[in-house]
Every structure is written in C-alpha cells, then in structure tokens.
Short mmCIF file of C-alpha atoms and ligand atoms in Angstrom, two decimals:
data_model
loop_
_atom_site.label_atom_id
_atom_site.label_comp_id
_atom_site.label_asym_id
_atom_site.label_seq_id
_atom_site.Cartn_x
_atom_site.Cartn_y
_atom_site.Cartn_z
CA MET A 1304 -10.91 6.40 -16.30
CA SER A 1305 -12.62 9.87 -15.85
CA LYS A 1306 -9.55 12.30 -13.97
CA HIS A 1307 -9.78 12.95 -10.47
CA PRO A 1308 -10.13 16.09 -9.21
CA ASN A 1309 -7.13 17.81 -8.31
CA SER A 1310 -8.50 19.68 -5.09
CA TYR A 1311 -10.83 18.86 -2.51
CA ARG A 1312 -13.17 21.55 -0.28
CA ALA A 1313 -13.94 18.95 3.00
CA GLU A 1314 -16.49 21.24 4.86
CA PRO A 1315 -17.04 20.54 8.72
CA VAL A 1316 -19.39 17.74 9.77
CA GLU A 1317 -20.41 16.36 13.23
CA SER A 1318 -20.83 12.96 12.30
CA ILE A 1319 -20.71 10.08 10.25
CA ALA A 1320 -22.45 6.50 10.05
CA GLY A 1321 -23.41 3.87 7.63
CA THR A 1322 -22.18 0.95 6.23
CA ILE A 1323 -19.54 0.79 3.77
CA THR A 1324 -17.20 -1.19 1.44
CA VAL A 1325 -13.93 -0.13 0.19
CA PRO A 1326 -12.13 -0.78 -2.97
CA GLY A 1327 -9.84 -4.18 -3.28
CA ASP A 1328 -6.33 -4.47 -1.46
CA LYS A 1329 -3.52 -2.78 -3.72
CA SER A 1330 -0.88 -5.01 -2.51
CA ILE A 1331 -2.48 -8.08 -3.50
CA SER A 1332 -4.20 -7.04 -7.07
CA HIS A 1333 -0.46 -6.06 -7.84
CA ARG A 1334 0.86 -9.86 -6.62
CA ALA A 1335 -2.32 -10.99 -8.31
CA LEU A 1336 -1.44 -9.46 -11.66
CA MET A 1337 2.12 -10.31 -11.47
CA LEU A 1338 2.18 -13.73 -10.08
CA GLY A 1339 -0.67 -14.94 -12.72
CA ALA A 1340 0.96 -13.44 -15.09
CA ILE A 1341 3.96 -15.86 -14.81
CA ALA A 1342 1.93 -18.93 -13.54
CA GLU A 1343 0.49 -22.16 -15.70
CA GLY A 1344 -3.21 -21.47 -16.95
CA PRO A 1345 -5.51 -18.66 -15.84
CA THR A 1346 -6.10 -16.48 -12.91
CA LEU A 1347 -9.06 -15.14 -12.19
CA ILE A 1348 -9.07 -12.26 -9.80
CA HIS A 1349 -12.30 -11.01 -8.03
CA GLY A 1350 -12.19 -8.02 -6.31
CA PHE A 1351 -9.33 -6.39 -8.15
CA LEU A 1352 -8.61 -2.75 -7.25
CA ASP A 1353 -9.32 -0.57 -10.56
CA GLY A 1354 -7.02 1.93 -9.09
CA GLU A 1355 -4.26 3.85 -11.28
CA ASP A 1356 -1.50 1.80 -9.40
CA CYS A 1357 -2.69 -1.49 -10.47
CA LEU A 1358 -3.79 -0.39 -13.79
CA ALA A 1359 -0.04 0.47 -14.60
CA THR A 1360 1.20 -2.69 -13.86
CA ARG A 1361 -1.65 -4.18 -15.51
CA ALA A 1362 -0.51 -2.06 -18.78
CA ALA A 1363 3.29 -3.03 -18.07
CA LEU A 1364 2.12 -6.96 -18.07
CA GLU A 1365 0.42 -6.43 -21.27
CA ALA A 1366 3.34 -4.69 -22.96
CA LEU A 1367 5.24 -7.98 -21.82
CA GLY A 1368 2.85 -10.00 -23.69
CA VAL A 1369 0.39 -11.04 -21.37
CA LYS A 1370 -3.33 -11.21 -22.01
CA ILE A 1371 -5.55 -9.84 -19.66
CA TYR A 1372 -9.06 -9.82 -19.94
CA LYS A 1373 -12.35 -7.82 -17.87
CA HIS A 1374 -15.77 -8.36 -18.94
CA ALA A 1375 -18.44 -6.38 -16.83
CA LEU A 1376 -19.02 -7.99 -13.72
CA GLN A 1377 -16.99 -10.90 -14.41
CA PRO A 1378 -13.45 -11.72 -12.53
CA LEU A 1379 -10.53 -9.92 -14.10
CA ARG A 1380 -8.67 -12.46 -16.03
CA VAL A 1381 -4.82 -13.17 -16.23
CA ASP A 1382 -4.01 -15.79 -19.22
CA GLY A 1383 -0.62 -17.02 -17.51
CA VAL A 1384 2.26 -17.60 -19.64
CA GLY A 1385 4.58 -19.82 -17.64
CA LEU A 1386 7.54 -18.42 -15.86
CA HIS A 1387 9.67 -18.08 -19.25
CA GLY A 1388 6.70 -16.65 -21.17
CA LEU A 1389 6.86 -13.05 -21.02
CA ARG A 1390 8.46 -11.17 -24.12
CA ALA A 1391 10.56 -7.85 -24.52
CA ALA A 1392 8.67 -4.71 -24.19
CA SER A 1393 8.68 -2.51 -27.28
CA LYS A 1394 8.39 0.36 -25.02
CA VAL A 1395 9.54 1.88 -21.52
CA LEU A 1396 7.54 0.11 -18.76
CA ASP A 1397 5.75 3.22 -16.80
CA LEU A 1398 4.86 2.25 -13.48
CA GLY A 1399 3.23 5.39 -12.87
CA ASN A 1400 3.09 6.52 -9.13
CA SER A 1401 3.72 2.87 -7.93
CA GLY A 1402 6.67 1.81 -5.49
CA THR A 1403 4.95 -1.66 -5.44
CA GLY A 1404 4.67 -1.56 -9.05
CA ILE A 1405 8.29 -0.54 -10.03
CA ARG A 1406 10.00 -2.65 -7.09
CA LEU A 1407 8.23 -6.20 -7.64
CA MET A 1408 8.63 -5.68 -11.30
CA THR A 1409 12.49 -5.16 -11.23
CA GLY A 1410 12.33 -8.65 -9.20
CA LEU A 1411 10.36 -10.20 -11.75
CA LEU A 1412 12.09 -8.67 -14.89
CA ALA A 1413 15.83 -9.27 -13.06
CA GLY A 1414 15.73 -12.86 -14.59
CA GLN A 1415 14.52 -12.50 -18.05
CA ALA A 1416 15.96 -13.09 -21.37
CA PHE A 1417 15.29 -9.83 -22.49
CA ASP A 1418 16.11 -6.08 -21.65
CA SER A 1419 13.78 -4.31 -19.99
CA GLU A 1420 13.41 -0.27 -18.80
CA LEU A 1421 10.97 0.85 -16.05
CA THR A 1422 10.09 4.57 -14.97
CA GLY A 1423 7.58 6.05 -13.13
CA ASP A 1424 6.03 9.58 -12.43
CA ALA A 1425 7.84 12.49 -10.62
CA SER A 1426 7.24 11.05 -7.28
CA LEU A 1427 8.27 7.91 -8.49
CA GLN A 1428 11.39 8.89 -9.69
CA GLN A 1429 12.42 10.42 -6.41
CA ARG A 1430 12.84 7.00 -4.77
CA PRO A 1431 14.89 4.63 -3.57
CA MET A 1432 15.61 1.98 -5.89
CA GLU A 1433 18.89 0.91 -4.80
CA ARG A 1434 17.44 -1.43 -1.98
CA VAL A 1435 16.39 -3.80 -4.59
CA ALA A 1436 18.63 -3.23 -7.04
CA SER A 1437 22.05 -3.81 -4.97
CA PRO A 1438 20.94 -7.13 -3.64
CA LEU A 1439 19.42 -8.40 -7.12
CA ARG A 1440 22.91 -7.72 -8.57
CA SER A 1441 24.10 -10.16 -6.09
CA MET A 1442 22.23 -12.56 -7.64
CA GLY A 1443 23.72 -11.74 -11.09
CA ALA A 1444 21.10 -9.22 -12.54
CA ARG A 1445 22.45 -6.36 -13.98
CA ILE A 1446 20.58 -3.12 -13.27
CA ASP A 1447 21.37 0.02 -13.76
CA THR A 1448 19.69 2.63 -12.04
CA THR A 1449 19.72 6.58 -12.19
CA ASP A 1450 21.51 8.07 -9.33
CA GLY A 1451 19.80 5.49 -7.26
CA LYS A 1452 16.28 6.08 -8.53
CA PRO A 1453 14.36 5.22 -11.80
CA PRO A 1454 14.37 4.99 -14.67
CA LEU A 1455 15.84 1.76 -14.64
CA ARG A 1456 17.87 -0.30 -17.10
CA LEU A 1457 18.08 -4.33 -16.58
CA ARG A 1458 20.07 -6.05 -18.90
CA GLY A 1459 18.93 -9.46 -19.98
CA GLY A 1460 20.10 -13.22 -20.12
CA SER A 1461 21.63 -13.27 -16.77
CA LYS A 1462 21.60 -16.42 -14.73
CA LEU A 1463 20.34 -15.70 -11.21
CA VAL A 1464 21.90 -17.75 -8.66
CA GLY A 1465 20.09 -17.71 -4.77
CA LEU A 1466 21.35 -15.65 -2.04
CA ASP A 1467 21.21 -15.56 1.63
CA TYR A 1468 20.14 -11.49 2.24
CA ALA A 1469 19.57 -9.54 5.55
CA LEU A 1470 17.11 -6.99 4.45
CA PRO A 1471 18.46 -3.62 6.18
CA MET A 1472 14.67 -2.78 6.64
CA ALA A 1473 11.38 -4.53 7.24
CA SER A 1474 10.02 -3.96 3.53
CA ALA A 1475 7.91 -5.91 2.07
CA GLN A 1476 8.40 -4.66 -1.36
CA VAL A 1477 12.41 -5.60 -1.10
CA LYS A 1478 11.10 -8.81 0.18
CA SER A 1479 8.78 -9.59 -2.14
CA ALA A 1480 10.93 -8.63 -5.16
CA LEU A 1481 13.75 -10.72 -4.22
CA LEU A 1482 11.34 -13.69 -3.76
CA LEU A 1483 9.84 -12.98 -7.38
CA ALA A 1484 13.74 -13.15 -8.68
CA GLY A 1485 14.11 -16.11 -6.33
CA LEU A 1486 11.47 -17.76 -8.56
CA TYR A 1487 13.93 -17.75 -11.57
CA ALA A 1488 17.47 -18.37 -9.58
CA GLU A 1489 19.34 -21.30 -9.51
CA GLY A 1490 19.13 -22.70 -5.54
CA THR A 1491 17.70 -21.57 -2.44
CA THR A 1492 16.98 -17.38 -1.82
CA THR A 1493 16.81 -16.57 1.85
CA LEU A 1494 15.42 -13.31 3.21
CA ARG A 1495 16.30 -12.45 6.49
CA SER A 1496 14.21 -9.30 7.42
CA PRO A 1497 14.66 -7.18 11.30
CA GLY A 1498 10.83 -7.12 11.80
CA PRO A 1499 7.69 -8.65 10.08
CA SER A 1500 6.56 -7.14 6.81
CA ARG A 1501 3.25 -7.75 5.23
CA ASP A 1502 3.45 -11.22 3.85
CA HIS A 1503 0.82 -11.51 0.82
CA THR A 1504 3.07 -12.74 -1.48
CA GLU A 1505 4.69 -15.49 0.45
CA ARG A 1506 0.27 -16.42 1.23
CA MET A 1507 -0.23 -16.02 -2.73
CA LEU A 1508 2.98 -18.48 -3.48
CA THR A 1509 1.84 -21.07 -1.33
CA SER A 1510 -1.91 -20.85 -2.63
CA MET A 1511 -0.27 -21.22 -6.32
CA GLY A 1512 1.73 -24.59 -5.19
CA LEU A 1513 5.11 -22.94 -4.29
CA GLN A 1514 6.10 -24.59 -0.90
CA LEU A 1515 8.05 -21.74 1.05
CA GLU A 1516 10.24 -22.01 4.33
CA GLN A 1517 9.22 -19.32 6.87
CA THR A 1518 10.73 -18.90 10.15
CA ALA A 1519 10.00 -16.22 13.21
CA ASP A 1520 12.37 -15.66 15.87
CA GLY A 1521 11.11 -12.72 17.97
CA GLN A 1522 11.41 -9.91 15.71
CA ALA A 1523 13.45 -11.73 12.90
CA HIS A 1524 11.67 -13.01 10.31
CA THR A 1525 13.26 -15.60 7.51
CA VAL A 1526 11.51 -16.84 4.10
CA SER A 1527 13.36 -19.03 1.90
CA ILE A 1528 12.35 -20.17 -2.07
CA THR A 1529 14.40 -22.57 -4.16
CA GLY A 1530 14.11 -22.01 -7.56
CA PRO A 1531 13.56 -22.51 -10.58
CA THR A 1532 9.92 -23.53 -9.96
CA THR A 1533 6.61 -22.92 -11.73
CA LEU A 1534 3.13 -21.93 -10.41
CA ARG A 1535 -0.09 -22.82 -10.81
CA GLY A 1536 -2.94 -20.43 -11.95
CA ARG A 1537 -5.94 -20.25 -9.70
CA GLU A 1538 -9.01 -18.05 -8.41
CA ILE A 1539 -7.95 -15.50 -6.27
CA SER A 1540 -10.46 -13.26 -4.12
CA VAL A 1541 -9.08 -9.79 -2.99
CA PRO A 1542 -10.15 -8.60 -0.02
CA ALA A 1543 -11.25 -4.74 0.67
CA ASP A 1544 -7.90 -2.95 1.28
CA PHE A 1545 -7.19 -2.10 5.25
CA SER A 1546 -5.28 0.73 3.96
CA ALA A 1547 -8.07 2.26 2.69
CA ALA A 1548 -10.80 1.49 5.39
CA ALA A 1549 -8.31 2.94 7.79
CA PHE A 1550 -9.62 6.36 6.26
CA PHE A 1551 -13.03 5.66 7.91
CA ILE A 1552 -11.83 3.64 11.10
CA VAL A 1553 -10.17 6.82 12.07
CA ALA A 1554 -13.17 8.92 11.05
CA ALA A 1555 -15.54 6.45 12.99
CA CYS A 1556 -13.10 6.76 15.83
CA ILE A 1557 -13.37 10.57 16.17
CA GLY A 1558 -17.16 10.94 15.23
CA ALA A 1559 -19.44 8.06 14.45
CA PRO A 1560 -21.50 7.86 17.54
CA ASP A 1561 -23.99 5.30 16.35
CA GLY A 1562 -21.03 3.35 14.65
CA LEU A 1563 -20.08 2.48 11.13
CA LEU A 1564 -19.73 -0.56 9.89
CA ILE A 1565 -16.91 -1.51 6.76
CA LYS A 1566 -17.33 -4.77 5.53
CA ASN A 1567 -15.10 -7.38 4.12
CA VAL A 1568 -11.60 -5.93 5.17
CA GLY A 1569 -8.44 -7.84 4.83
CA VAL A 1570 -7.29 -8.34 8.70
CA ASN A 1571 -3.75 -9.93 7.86
CA PRO A 1572 -2.19 -9.22 10.99
CA THR A 1573 1.08 -7.98 8.82
CA ARG A 1574 -1.35 -5.04 7.93
CA THR A 1575 -3.56 -4.35 11.01
CA GLY A 1576 -0.62 -2.48 13.15
CA LEU A 1577 -3.44 0.54 13.05
CA LEU A 1578 -6.04 -1.38 15.09
CA THR A 1579 -3.72 -2.21 17.59
CA ILE A 1580 -2.47 1.65 18.34
CA LEU A 1581 -5.76 2.81 18.22
CA ARG A 1582 -7.07 0.43 20.23
CA GLU A 1583 -4.38 1.36 22.69
CA MET A 1584 -5.53 5.00 22.15
CA GLY A 1585 -9.17 3.84 23.77
CA ALA A 1586 -10.47 3.19 20.17
CA ASP A 1587 -14.06 0.91 20.36
CA ILE A 1588 -13.37 -1.35 17.15
CA GLU A 1589 -14.92 -4.77 17.12
CA LEU A 1590 -13.90 -7.14 14.28
CA GLU A 1591 -17.15 -9.15 12.95
CA ALA A 1592 -17.54 -11.87 11.29
CA GLN A 1593 -14.23 -12.94 11.06
CA ARG A 1594 -13.61 -15.71 8.25
CA ARG A 1595 -10.90 -16.48 5.75
CA LEU A 1596 -11.08 -15.16 1.64
CA GLY A 1597 -9.08 -17.74 0.00
CA ALA A 1598 -5.49 -17.06 1.65
CA GLU A 1599 -6.42 -13.94 3.45
CA PRO A 1600 -8.16 -13.18 6.61
CA VAL A 1601 -11.09 -11.18 6.45
CA ALA A 1602 -13.51 -9.67 8.76
CA ASP A 1603 -16.19 -6.85 9.18
CA LEU A 1604 -14.82 -4.14 11.06
CA PHE A 1605 -17.63 -2.03 13.43
CA VAL A 1606 -16.09 1.23 14.71
CA ARG A 1607 -17.59 3.47 17.10
CA GLN A 1608 -16.76 6.81 18.43
CA SER A 1609 -15.09 7.20 21.48
CA GLU A 1610 -12.27 9.56 23.48
CA LEU A 1611 -8.70 9.21 22.06
CA ARG A 1612 -5.80 9.77 24.10
CA GLY A 1613 -2.08 10.18 22.58
CA ILE A 1614 0.23 7.63 23.17
CA ASP A 1615 4.03 6.54 22.57
CA VAL A 1616 3.69 4.31 19.56
CA PRO A 1617 6.09 1.38 19.82
CA PRO A 1618 8.12 1.45 17.12
CA GLU A 1619 8.00 -2.56 16.30
CA LEU A 1620 4.36 -1.95 15.15
CA VAL A 1621 5.96 0.54 12.56
CA PRO A 1622 6.04 -2.08 9.60
CA LEU A 1623 2.93 -3.16 10.51
CA ALA A 1624 1.18 0.07 10.09
CA ILE A 1625 3.60 1.37 7.39
CA ASP A 1626 0.76 3.25 5.24
CA GLU A 1627 -1.29 4.36 8.07
CA PHE A 1628 0.58 7.10 9.66
CA PRO A 1629 -0.98 9.97 7.64
CA ILE A 1630 -4.38 9.12 9.03
CA LEU A 1631 -3.20 8.08 12.46
CA PHE A 1632 -1.51 11.77 12.96
CA ILE A 1633 -5.03 12.57 12.22
CA ALA A 1634 -6.10 10.79 15.35
CA ALA A 1635 -3.43 11.76 17.16
CA ALA A 1636 -4.65 15.42 16.46
CA ALA A 1637 -7.77 14.26 17.93
CA ALA A 1638 -6.48 12.61 21.23
CA ARG A 1639 -6.28 14.38 24.40
CA GLY A 1640 -2.36 14.52 25.14
CA THR A 1641 0.45 14.21 22.57
CA THR A 1642 1.06 11.00 20.64
CA ARG A 1643 4.73 10.25 19.89
CA VAL A 1644 6.00 7.99 17.08
CA SER A 1645 9.54 7.12 16.36
CA GLY A 1646 11.55 4.46 14.35
CA ALA A 1647 9.48 5.79 11.09
CA GLU A 1648 12.42 6.99 8.98
CA GLU A 1649 10.78 4.90 6.22
CA LEU A 1650 8.02 6.97 6.04
CA ARG A 1651 10.12 9.63 4.03
CA LYS A 1652 10.78 7.54 1.19
CA LYS A 1653 6.84 7.15 0.34
CA GLU A 1654 4.84 8.70 -2.20
CA THR A 1655 6.01 11.97 -0.33
CA ASP A 1656 8.39 12.65 2.79
CA ARG A 1657 5.27 11.65 4.83
CA LEU A 1658 6.56 13.38 8.10
CA ALA A 1659 7.38 16.64 6.48
CA VAL A 1660 4.51 16.73 4.61
CA MET A 1661 1.85 15.79 7.43
CA ALA A 1662 3.77 18.20 9.93
CA GLN A 1663 3.21 21.05 7.35
CA GLY A 1664 -0.81 20.41 6.79
CA LEU A 1665 -1.31 19.85 10.90
CA THR A 1666 0.63 22.93 11.34
CA ALA A 1667 -1.24 25.32 8.66
CA LEU A 1668 -4.34 23.76 10.74
CA GLY A 1669 -3.24 25.10 14.04
CA ILE A 1670 -2.38 21.57 15.72
CA ALA A 1671 1.16 21.55 17.83
CA VAL A 1672 3.49 19.10 15.83
CA GLU A 1673 7.18 18.36 16.73
CA GLU A 1674 8.87 16.76 13.57
CA GLN A 1675 11.93 14.65 14.51
CA THR A 1676 14.26 12.65 12.11
CA GLY A 1677 12.32 9.50 12.59
CA GLY A 1678 9.00 10.44 13.56
CA LEU A 1679 6.66 12.99 14.71
CA SER A 1680 4.86 14.19 18.23
CA VAL A 1681 1.72 15.48 17.45
CA THR A 1682 -0.92 17.19 20.40
CA GLY A 1683 -4.27 17.18 20.06
CA GLY A 1684 -6.31 20.32 20.25
CA ARG A 1685 -8.83 22.52 18.40
CA MET A 1686 -7.98 22.28 14.80
CA ARG A 1687 -9.01 25.24 12.52
CA GLY A 1688 -9.91 25.22 8.73
CA GLY A 1689 -7.54 26.38 6.16
CA ALA A 1690 -5.19 25.31 3.17
CA VAL A 1691 -3.21 22.08 3.07
CA ASP A 1692 -1.11 21.00 0.17
CA SER A 1693 -1.11 17.09 -0.20
CA ARG A 1694 1.73 17.10 -2.70
CA GLY A 1695 -0.20 14.84 -5.01
CA ASP A 1696 0.25 11.92 -2.14
CA HIS A 1697 -3.03 9.71 -1.79
CA ARG A 1698 -3.09 9.16 1.26
CA ILE A 1699 -2.62 12.44 3.15
CA ALA A 1700 -5.07 14.09 0.74
CA MET A 1701 -7.59 11.13 2.37
CA SER A 1702 -6.28 12.29 5.81
CA PHE A 1703 -6.86 15.50 5.69
CA ALA A 1704 -10.69 15.26 4.34
CA VAL A 1705 -11.17 12.95 7.09
CA ALA A 1706 -9.91 15.82 9.50
CA SER A 1707 -12.71 17.88 8.75
CA LEU A 1708 -14.84 15.91 11.61
CA LEU A 1709 -12.45 17.66 13.91
CA ALA A 1710 -11.99 21.49 11.82
CA ARG A 1711 -14.23 24.42 12.67
CA ALA A 1712 -14.15 25.75 9.22
CA PRO A 1713 -13.33 24.06 5.77
CA ILE A 1714 -10.62 22.67 4.83
CA ASP A 1715 -8.81 22.98 0.95
CA ILE A 1716 -6.52 20.75 -0.31
CA SER A 1717 -4.88 20.51 -3.11
CA SER A 1718 -2.94 17.91 -5.08
CA THR A 1719 -5.78 15.31 -4.91
CA ALA A 1720 -5.62 13.81 -8.35
CA GLU A 1721 -3.47 11.15 -7.31
CA VAL A 1722 -6.18 9.26 -4.97
CA ALA A 1723 -7.22 7.72 -8.10
CA THR A 1724 -4.34 5.63 -7.64
CA SER A 1725 -5.76 3.55 -4.55
CA PHE A 1726 -9.19 4.77 -3.89
CA PRO A 1727 -10.93 6.28 -7.12
CA ASN A 1728 -14.39 6.55 -5.37
CA PHE A 1729 -13.06 7.87 -2.59
CA LEU A 1730 -15.67 10.90 -2.68
CA ASP A 1731 -18.49 8.82 -3.36
CA VAL A 1732 -17.70 6.71 -0.03
CA ALA A 1733 -16.89 9.84 2.22
CA THR A 1734 -20.47 11.13 0.93
CA ASP A 1735 -22.27 8.14 1.98
CA VAL A 1736 -21.23 8.19 5.45
CA GLY A 1737 -21.64 11.82 5.49
CA LEU A 1738 -18.49 13.34 4.80
CA LYS A 1739 -18.52 16.48 2.94
CA VAL A 1740 -15.67 16.48 0.48
CA ARG A 1741 -16.23 17.99 -2.58
CA PRO A 1742 -13.97 18.80 -5.88
CA GLY A 1743 -12.52 22.08 -4.97
CA GLY A 1744 -12.81 25.29 -7.23
CA GLU A 1745 -9.32 26.35 -8.12
CA PRO A 1746 -8.47 25.19 -11.74
CA GLN A 1747 -7.69 21.56 -12.05
C1 S3P B 946 3.83 -2.56 0.34
C2 S3P B 946 5.07 -2.63 0.93
C3 S3P B 946 5.35 -1.30 1.85
C4 S3P B 946 3.85 -0.18 1.60
C5 S3P B 946 3.24 0.01 0.40
C6 S3P B 946 3.08 -1.85 -0.23
C7 S3P B 946 3.85 -3.54 -0.64
O1 S3P B 946 6.37 -0.63 1.31
O2 S3P B 946 4.34 1.11 2.51
O3 S3P B 946 2.25 1.05 0.26
O4 S3P B 946 2.46 -3.77 -1.46
O5 S3P B 946 4.49 -4.67 -0.54
P1 S3P B 946 7.73 -1.18 1.56
O6 S3P B 946 7.76 -2.60 1.56
O7 S3P B 946 8.61 -0.75 0.80
O8 S3P B 946 7.72 -0.58 3.31
#
C-alpha cells in the first residue's frame, strides 16, 4: 500500500455535494477475518476494509497458519482451519495501531495449545490491556502484560472455563475478546455490560450457526455463550463503515445545501448514536432504502445542511457513538450555543486522549472549549485557520479536515498517516464531495 501523506492542508470551502461510498466497516472486517479463520470451511468476505488495522489482523492470522486469498474484484477468501487448527506463529504478532485487533486476538489466542506474543505501534503500546487480560486470567488463561499494556505474552495449553463477569464499562472489545475465549471454554461464559455496545460479534457468531443467549433490561445487557463449539464458514457482506461515513454526515450538516448521499452505510443501532445526537442538535438526516445486508442493517443516508444548536449529550449515548466524538466536536463548533459531553472518560484511552487532543486543536483554531475529566464543553463560534496536531489519531485528522467548512483560513494538520488505518482513500472521497484537502508541504 502506498504511504498515506503525514500532513494535510485543508483550504476553506463553502459547500459540498454529491453521492459517495465510504470503505467497509472496520469492526466487522476484523471479526470476519477472525471468525472466518476458526470456522469450518471457507468464508468469503465482500467489501472487506483494506485499511492498515485490518491488514495487520490478516497478517497475524496468516502467521498463525491461516490461508487468506485476495484476487482482484473477488471477495477476500479465508480458509477456516477450525477451532483447533491455528498453529504457533514463528514471530511476534504486530497488530499495528489497532485496539480491536490486539484485544480480540488476545481472546482468540488465550485458549490455544501454543504460546503467543502480541504487540503494536507506539500508540497501541500505551493502551490498557488488563481490561481483557484480567477476566481472561479468571477463565484460566496465563497472560503477562507489560505494566498493563502491550507487549503481551500468552502461555498456551491452559484449559479455559466459563466465567460470569460484570464488565466495568460498556466495551465491545472486552465483550468480544471474552466471547472469543468463551468459544474455547468449558461451560458457559456470561458477560454483563452496564450498557449496550456494538453487537457485531454476536450477530456474526449467530450467522455462523452459534446459539447465544442475549437479554437487555434497561441499560444492562447480558450475553452468554456455551463452549466449546464450532462455527460454519459463510459469505459475509461488510456494509460501509458508519464511523467513516460520520465525517461526511457532519460535513453535510455544516455545508451541503443541496444534500449529500452516502450509500450502503451500516446503521446497526449500537453504532448510530451520532444520528440521535445530531438530530437532537437540529440535523436533517434521512435514512433511505433501509434493508439488511446479511446480519447487519444498512441504509443510504441523505444529509442536508441545517442550523445546528448546542445540546447536553445524554451520557447513555456515549457507547453508541464512541468513535464519533472527534467529529461531533466539530459539529459542536458549528452549532449555536454550547454542546456538553460528559461520561466519556473512555475517550482518553483511544488511539490518543481524544478529549485532550480535540480540546487543543479546537482551541488553536479559536473555538472556546472547556475540558473536564469525562468530557468537553464546546461553544460554537467563528473558526480561524491554523495548525493542529492530530498526534497520529486517524479520526482526529479527518475531523479537522472537515473543519475546513467552518474555518476562514487554511488548517494545517500534522501526523495524518494513520488515516490509512481506517479510511485509506479519504483524500479521494473528500475531493469528490468538494473539500480541498491535500497532502501538506512539510517533510513527511
Ligand atoms: C470497537 C469497539 C470500540 C471502538 C473501537 C472498535 C470494536 O472500542 O472504540 O474503535 O470493533 O469492538 P471499546 O469497545 O473499547 O469501546
């Protein structure tokens, strides 16, 4: 893959328009690879996200002996090796920038007969892993972290047993890692979440023939899996990533008087908290042609410019919009009044501390921001141009590119190379709708 530019210059633009498609869903692409790898028979993945995060997971599975093929215009094919068909890798598995990659792989590898070592890039090496390692140890796994972070060392040959576990936070990564380990465990693994989180793993496991028990009682969500069990390989169609569409949804709210159409977007309700928040702020968003694509709901999104107003974002929506806060803060900068986000401490544990990095960037552009432990208050206002550092966080880089619809002078964004982890053709799609975002001038 050609290297993505490590800086952008985003020139001010008045408006955008058009019809676009954004790349395949990152969460679903990771899961399709991992579940396909341990299923019986082939899994064909249509619309796989060819971003660096998912490619790192693909390389890790190949190092564990799984054959994965891609021929032009054909779906990605994963030849499943069955639950016990993975083999020891001869190298450390490097999951790059991906929290989903490393946490889910840890769950998958915890019950294997062989040892594994997992690591990632400088950002991933700062991210908390005890949230998966600790409950996995309670299931019988032997895992060493490095001060709670990667690199991780997993010792093979442990017999896993089911666990009844109350997750301290609504995290799809923790839930999914434990569900994957639960496939290998004797007995039932029950996971109790304090709120809903994305349910792609549950949907895909069910579509591969597994019976899960799921209950919801108010905010409390419980899922149980009884192992050991086998999965059937199948054909999986990956919808376009709602979290990639989010940049253009907000861009259109700010500056698409004639509307912008985004095709074939995944609208799983555990992902679309941003739509609820933006509509509350006054956004004009229509879901057209709602349908199912395999196990997931999809729709075409038609978004038209509207007057946004600041709101207090209900904290229970945070897990349903967890990846969308960088771009939501840009919407807040465009809104009349103040938008307050609270209960979002988890944002400090993403690819960067997203509360701090967004607060710094918005402040540099003249927007009034107050930072709290668990959120930000952003007051809409005139945005000037200037320099912002995305600190290698793909979603922050793309968010400030969209801010060029608000700014009066160019925005120079540094450390943008990681955009290739989730949205490798972002610059092309941005150009298609009329944004003027180009590789920056400084040395890469
Ligand atoms: C993801 C879950 C979320 C999200 C991440 C992808 C997943 O993380 O932020 O980008 O694919 O399960 P948490 O579950 O840690 O909140």
